[in-house]
Coordinates of C-alpha atoms in Angstrom, one line a residue:
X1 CA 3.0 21.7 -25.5
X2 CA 0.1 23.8 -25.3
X3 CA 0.2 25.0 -28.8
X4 CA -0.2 20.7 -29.5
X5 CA -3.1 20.4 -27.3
X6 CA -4.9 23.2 -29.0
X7 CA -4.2 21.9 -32.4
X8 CA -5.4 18.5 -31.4
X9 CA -8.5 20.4 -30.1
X10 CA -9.0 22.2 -33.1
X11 CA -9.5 18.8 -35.1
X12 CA -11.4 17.0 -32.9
X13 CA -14.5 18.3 -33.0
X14 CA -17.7 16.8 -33.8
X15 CA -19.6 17.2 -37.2
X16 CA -23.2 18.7 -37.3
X17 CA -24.2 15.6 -37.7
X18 CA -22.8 13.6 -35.2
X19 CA -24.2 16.2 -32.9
X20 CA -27.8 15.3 -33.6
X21 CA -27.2 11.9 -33.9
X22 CA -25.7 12.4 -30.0
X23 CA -28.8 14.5 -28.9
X24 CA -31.2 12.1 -30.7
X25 CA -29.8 8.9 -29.1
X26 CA -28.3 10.3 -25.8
X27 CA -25.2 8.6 -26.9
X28 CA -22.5 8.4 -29.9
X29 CA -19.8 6.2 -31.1
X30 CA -16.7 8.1 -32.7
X31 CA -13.9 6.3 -33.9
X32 CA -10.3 6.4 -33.9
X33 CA -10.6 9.7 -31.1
X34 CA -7.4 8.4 -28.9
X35 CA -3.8 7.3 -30.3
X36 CA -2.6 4.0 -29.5
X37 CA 0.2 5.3 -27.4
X38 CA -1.8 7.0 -25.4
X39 CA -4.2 4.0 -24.4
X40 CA -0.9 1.9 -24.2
X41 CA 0.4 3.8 -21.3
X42 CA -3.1 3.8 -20.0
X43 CA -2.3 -0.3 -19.9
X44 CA 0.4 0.0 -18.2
X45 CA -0.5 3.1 -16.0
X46 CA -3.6 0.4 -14.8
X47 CA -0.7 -2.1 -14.3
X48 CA 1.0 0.0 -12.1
X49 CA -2.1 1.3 -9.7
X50 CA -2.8 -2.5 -9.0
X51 CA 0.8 -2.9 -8.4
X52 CA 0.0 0.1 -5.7
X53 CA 2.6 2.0 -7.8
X54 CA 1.2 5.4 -7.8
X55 CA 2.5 9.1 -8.1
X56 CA 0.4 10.6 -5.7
X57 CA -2.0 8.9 -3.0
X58 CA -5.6 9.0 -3.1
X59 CA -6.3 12.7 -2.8
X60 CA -8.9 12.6 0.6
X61 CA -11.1 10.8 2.7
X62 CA -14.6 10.8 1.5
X63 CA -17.7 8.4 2.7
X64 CA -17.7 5.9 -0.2
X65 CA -13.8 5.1 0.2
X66 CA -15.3 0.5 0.7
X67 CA -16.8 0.8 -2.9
X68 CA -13.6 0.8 -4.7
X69 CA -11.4 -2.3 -5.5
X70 CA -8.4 -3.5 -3.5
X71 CA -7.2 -6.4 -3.3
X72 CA -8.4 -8.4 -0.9
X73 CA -11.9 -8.1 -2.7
X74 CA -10.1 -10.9 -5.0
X75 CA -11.2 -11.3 -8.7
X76 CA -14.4 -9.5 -9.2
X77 CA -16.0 -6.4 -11.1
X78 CA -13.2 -3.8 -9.9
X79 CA -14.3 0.1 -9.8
X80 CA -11.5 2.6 -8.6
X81 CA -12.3 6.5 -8.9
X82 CA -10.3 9.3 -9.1
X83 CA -6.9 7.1 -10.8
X84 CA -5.9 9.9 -13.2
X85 CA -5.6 11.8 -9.7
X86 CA -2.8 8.9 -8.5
X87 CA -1.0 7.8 -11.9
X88 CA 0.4 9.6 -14.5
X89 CA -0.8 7.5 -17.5
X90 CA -3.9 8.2 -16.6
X91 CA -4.0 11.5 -15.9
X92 CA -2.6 11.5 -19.5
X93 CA -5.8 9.8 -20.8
X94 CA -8.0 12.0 -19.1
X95 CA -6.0 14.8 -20.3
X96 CA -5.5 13.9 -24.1
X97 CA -6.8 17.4 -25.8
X98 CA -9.4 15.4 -28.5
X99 CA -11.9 14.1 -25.9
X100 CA -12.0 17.6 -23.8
X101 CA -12.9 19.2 -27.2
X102 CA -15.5 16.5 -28.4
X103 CA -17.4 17.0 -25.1
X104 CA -17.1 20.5 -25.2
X105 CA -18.7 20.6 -29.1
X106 CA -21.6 17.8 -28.1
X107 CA -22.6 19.9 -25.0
X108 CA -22.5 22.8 -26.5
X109 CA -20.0 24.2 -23.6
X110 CA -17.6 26.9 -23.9
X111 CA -15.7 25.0 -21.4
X112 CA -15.1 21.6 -20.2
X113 CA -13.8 20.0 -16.5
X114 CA -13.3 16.7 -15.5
X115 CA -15.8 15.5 -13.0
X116 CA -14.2 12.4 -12.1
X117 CA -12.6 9.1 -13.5
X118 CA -13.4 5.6 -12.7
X119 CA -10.5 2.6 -13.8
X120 CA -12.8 -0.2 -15.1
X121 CA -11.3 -3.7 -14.8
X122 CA -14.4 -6.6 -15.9
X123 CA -12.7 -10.5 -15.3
X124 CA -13.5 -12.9 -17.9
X125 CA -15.0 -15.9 -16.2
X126 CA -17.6 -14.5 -13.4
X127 CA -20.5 -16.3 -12.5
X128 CA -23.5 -14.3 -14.6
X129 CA -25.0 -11.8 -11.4
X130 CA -20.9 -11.1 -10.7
X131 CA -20.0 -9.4 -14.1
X132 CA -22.8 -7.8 -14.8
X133 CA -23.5 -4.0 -13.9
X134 CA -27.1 -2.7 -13.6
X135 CA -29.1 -0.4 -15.8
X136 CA -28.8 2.9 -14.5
X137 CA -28.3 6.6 -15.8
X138 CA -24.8 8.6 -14.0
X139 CA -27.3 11.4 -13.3
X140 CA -29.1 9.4 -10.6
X141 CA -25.5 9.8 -8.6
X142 CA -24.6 13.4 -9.5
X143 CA -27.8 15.3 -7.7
X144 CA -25.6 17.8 -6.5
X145 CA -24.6 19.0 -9.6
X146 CA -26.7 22.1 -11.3
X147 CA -25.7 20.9 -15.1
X148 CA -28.4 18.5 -16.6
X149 CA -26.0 18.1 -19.2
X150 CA -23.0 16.4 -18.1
X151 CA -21.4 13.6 -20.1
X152 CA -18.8 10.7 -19.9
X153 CA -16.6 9.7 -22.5
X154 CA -15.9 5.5 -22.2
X155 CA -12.6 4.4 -23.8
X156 CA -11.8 0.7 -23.9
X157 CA -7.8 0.1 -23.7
X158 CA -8.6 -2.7 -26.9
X159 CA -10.8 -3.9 -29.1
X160 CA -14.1 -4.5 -27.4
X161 CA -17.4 -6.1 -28.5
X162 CA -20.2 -7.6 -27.0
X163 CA -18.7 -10.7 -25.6
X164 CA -16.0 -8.8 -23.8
X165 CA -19.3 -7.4 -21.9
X166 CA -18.9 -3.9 -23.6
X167 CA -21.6 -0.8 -22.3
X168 CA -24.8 -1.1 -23.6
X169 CA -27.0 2.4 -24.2
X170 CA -30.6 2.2 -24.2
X171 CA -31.4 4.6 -27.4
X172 CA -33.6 7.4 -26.3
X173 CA -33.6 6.8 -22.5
X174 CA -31.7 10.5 -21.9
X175 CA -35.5 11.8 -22.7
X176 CA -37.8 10.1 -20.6
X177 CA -38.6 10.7 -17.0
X178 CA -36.1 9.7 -14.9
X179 CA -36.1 6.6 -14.1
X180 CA -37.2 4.9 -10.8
X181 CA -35.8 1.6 -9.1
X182 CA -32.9 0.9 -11.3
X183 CA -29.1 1.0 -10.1
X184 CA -25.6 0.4 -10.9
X185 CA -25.2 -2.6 -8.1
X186 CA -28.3 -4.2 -9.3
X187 CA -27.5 -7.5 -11.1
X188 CA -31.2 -8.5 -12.3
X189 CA -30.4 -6.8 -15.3
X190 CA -33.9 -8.5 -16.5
X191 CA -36.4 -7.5 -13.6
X192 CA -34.9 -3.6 -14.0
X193 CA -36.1 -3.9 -18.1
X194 CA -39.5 -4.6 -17.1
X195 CA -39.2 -1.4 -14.7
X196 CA -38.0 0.6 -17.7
X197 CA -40.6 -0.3 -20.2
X198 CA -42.9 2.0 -18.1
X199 CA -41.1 4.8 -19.4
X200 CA -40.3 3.9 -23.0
X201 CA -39.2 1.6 -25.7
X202 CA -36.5 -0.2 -24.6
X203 CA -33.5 -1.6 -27.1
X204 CA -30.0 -2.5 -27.0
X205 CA -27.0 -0.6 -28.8
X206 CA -24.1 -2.7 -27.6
X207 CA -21.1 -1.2 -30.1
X208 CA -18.3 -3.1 -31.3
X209 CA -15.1 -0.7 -30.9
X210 CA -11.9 -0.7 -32.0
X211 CA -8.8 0.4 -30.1
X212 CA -8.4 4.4 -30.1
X213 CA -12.6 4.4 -30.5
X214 CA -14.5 5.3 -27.7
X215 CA -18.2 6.8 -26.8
X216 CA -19.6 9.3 -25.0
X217 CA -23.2 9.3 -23.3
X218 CA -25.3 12.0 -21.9
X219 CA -25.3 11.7 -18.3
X220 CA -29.5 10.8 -18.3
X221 CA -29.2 8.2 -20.7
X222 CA -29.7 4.7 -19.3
X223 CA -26.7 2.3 -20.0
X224 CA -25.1 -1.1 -18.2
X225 CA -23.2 -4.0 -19.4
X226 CA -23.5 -7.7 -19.1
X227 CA -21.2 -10.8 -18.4
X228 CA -17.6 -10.6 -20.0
X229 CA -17.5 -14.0 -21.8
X230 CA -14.4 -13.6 -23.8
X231 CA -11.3 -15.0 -22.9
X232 CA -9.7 -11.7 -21.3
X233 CA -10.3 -8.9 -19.2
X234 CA -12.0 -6.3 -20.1
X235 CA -10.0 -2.9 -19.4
X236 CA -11.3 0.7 -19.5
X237 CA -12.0 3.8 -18.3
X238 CA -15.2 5.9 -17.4
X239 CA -14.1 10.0 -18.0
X240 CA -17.3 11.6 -16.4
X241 CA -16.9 15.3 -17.8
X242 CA -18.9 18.7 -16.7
X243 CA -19.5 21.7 -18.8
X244 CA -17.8 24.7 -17.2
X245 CA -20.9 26.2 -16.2
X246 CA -21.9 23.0 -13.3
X247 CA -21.3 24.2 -9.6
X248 CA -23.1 22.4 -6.4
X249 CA -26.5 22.7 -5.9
X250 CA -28.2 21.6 -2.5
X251 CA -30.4 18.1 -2.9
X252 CA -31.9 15.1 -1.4
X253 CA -31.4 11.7 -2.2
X254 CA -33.8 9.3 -2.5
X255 CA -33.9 8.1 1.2
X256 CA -34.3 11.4 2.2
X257 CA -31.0 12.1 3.1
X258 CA -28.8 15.1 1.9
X259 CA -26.8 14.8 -1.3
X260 CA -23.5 13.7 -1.4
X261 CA -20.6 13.3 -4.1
X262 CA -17.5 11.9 -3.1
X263 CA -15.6 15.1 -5.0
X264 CA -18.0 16.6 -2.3
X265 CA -15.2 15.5 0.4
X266 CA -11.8 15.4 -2.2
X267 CA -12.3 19.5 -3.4
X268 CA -12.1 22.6 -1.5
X269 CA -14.9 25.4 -1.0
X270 CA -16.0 28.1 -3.0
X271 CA -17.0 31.6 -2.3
X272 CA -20.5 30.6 -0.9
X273 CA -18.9 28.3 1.0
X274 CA -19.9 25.4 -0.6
X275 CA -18.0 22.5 -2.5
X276 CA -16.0 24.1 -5.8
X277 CA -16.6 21.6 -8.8
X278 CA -14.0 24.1 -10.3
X279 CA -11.2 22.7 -7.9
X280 CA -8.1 22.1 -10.5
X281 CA -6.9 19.3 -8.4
X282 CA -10.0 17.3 -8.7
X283 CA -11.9 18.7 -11.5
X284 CA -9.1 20.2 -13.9
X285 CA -10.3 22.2 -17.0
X286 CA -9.7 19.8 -20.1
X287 CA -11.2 22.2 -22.5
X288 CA -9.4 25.0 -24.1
X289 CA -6.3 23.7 -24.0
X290 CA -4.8 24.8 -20.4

């Protein structure tokens, strides 16, 4: 099994210039990365965790347990972390050896853990503010991480374009100052633009994908999505990935406050004491091959 995993690692690599194209626009499209099999159990594995048939419960208690989906919220924007932890087909998603390695060649990391997962479920038929998520870059959540140079791979479970309310990158953004005032819960998508223009040119890639495609983003570079207007769902999954090299760094949010990551809660100490981002429960290595 591992001998597979490394041989799929071994091919799935990214070119030189894919690479620079990655660094230059803080984001890149690569296509045909994840078999069809593999995003087919993926369906069903989604299936089954909103059927609340999982393999292993929620792995802890942590502060921002409201935010994700259940059922009572009805049909809205649903946002559930740390599936791959609960279902198997997920975990086999997160897992597959070709997007462990891809990360690993665009950071430039001898090494690659997850971070943490979020099961993406955007209903067709929301009024405008309701299926639209905010400009925002992941790094403005992750301030307790040392690594400026985390990633997060996106894989749709289908064909996705921009009708389906696909993510949208903001070419560039991963290289301006960080920006202020903009957030994933915001839903005037058009006030936050006029807060980014401060910083620089803004545009819109929204990429058409096909099934097995996927893209990953640098974790500075602004991105959101707008209304799902097709007629179906759109289904996917957010892999947030950390070079081997991130631990926890002390930090303070924006209100002041200390900062806090739910893994913060979910993964056990290190040696100093403080949260272990290397925790194979939570934060498994994806890349080599384990």
């Amino acid at each position: 099994m591992k001998d597979t995993a490394t041989a799929v690692q071994q091919t799935s690599r990214p070119t030189p210039e894919q690479i620079e194209s990655y660094w230059r626009d803080g984001f890149l499209i690569v296509r045909n990365l994840v078999p069809t099999e593999v995003l087919d159990g993926a369906e069903r594995g989604m299936s089954r965790f909103y059927a609340g048939d999982l393999d292993a419960p929620f792995p802890g208690r942590t502060r921002f347990d409201d935010y994700d989906w259940v059922p009572a919220h009805g049909d809205v924007l649903r946002k559930n972390d740390y599936t791959s932890r609960m279902v198997t087909e997920l975990a086999r998603l997160v897992s597959y050896p070709g997007i462990g390695a891809f990360a690993a060649g665009l950071s430039d990391s001898a090494g690659i853990r997850l971070w943490h997962d979020q099961l993406l479920y955007k209903p067709n038929g929301l009024d405008t503010a309701g299926g639209k998520v905010g400009w925002h870059t992941d790094r403005q959540y992750w301030s307790t991480c040392s690594s400026e140079d985390m990633l997060t791979c996106w894989v749709p479970f289908h064909d996705v374009d921009e009708t389906v309310g696909v993510v949208t990158f903001i070419p560039g953004s991963h290289q301006w100052d960080m920006p202020q005032g903009i957030s994933f819960f915001e839903k005037d998508m058009e006030a936050q633009e006029d807060k980014l223009a401060r910083y620089g040119q803004v545009r819109f890639v929204a990429p058409q994908l096909n099934q097995g495609d996927v893209t990953f983003h640098h974790s500075r570079t602004v991105h959101g999505s707008r209304p799902n207007l097709s007629d179906r769902p759109r289904r996917s999954m957010a892999i947030h990935l950390q070079p081997g090299d991130n631990h926890w760094v002390a930090s303070t949010e924006a209100d002041g406050t200390p900062g806090y990551h739910r893994s913060d809660s979910l993964v056990g100490l290190d040696e100093t004491g403080h949260p272990d981002y290397r925790d194979s429960r939570i934060c498994p290595v994806l890349f080599p091959a384990p």
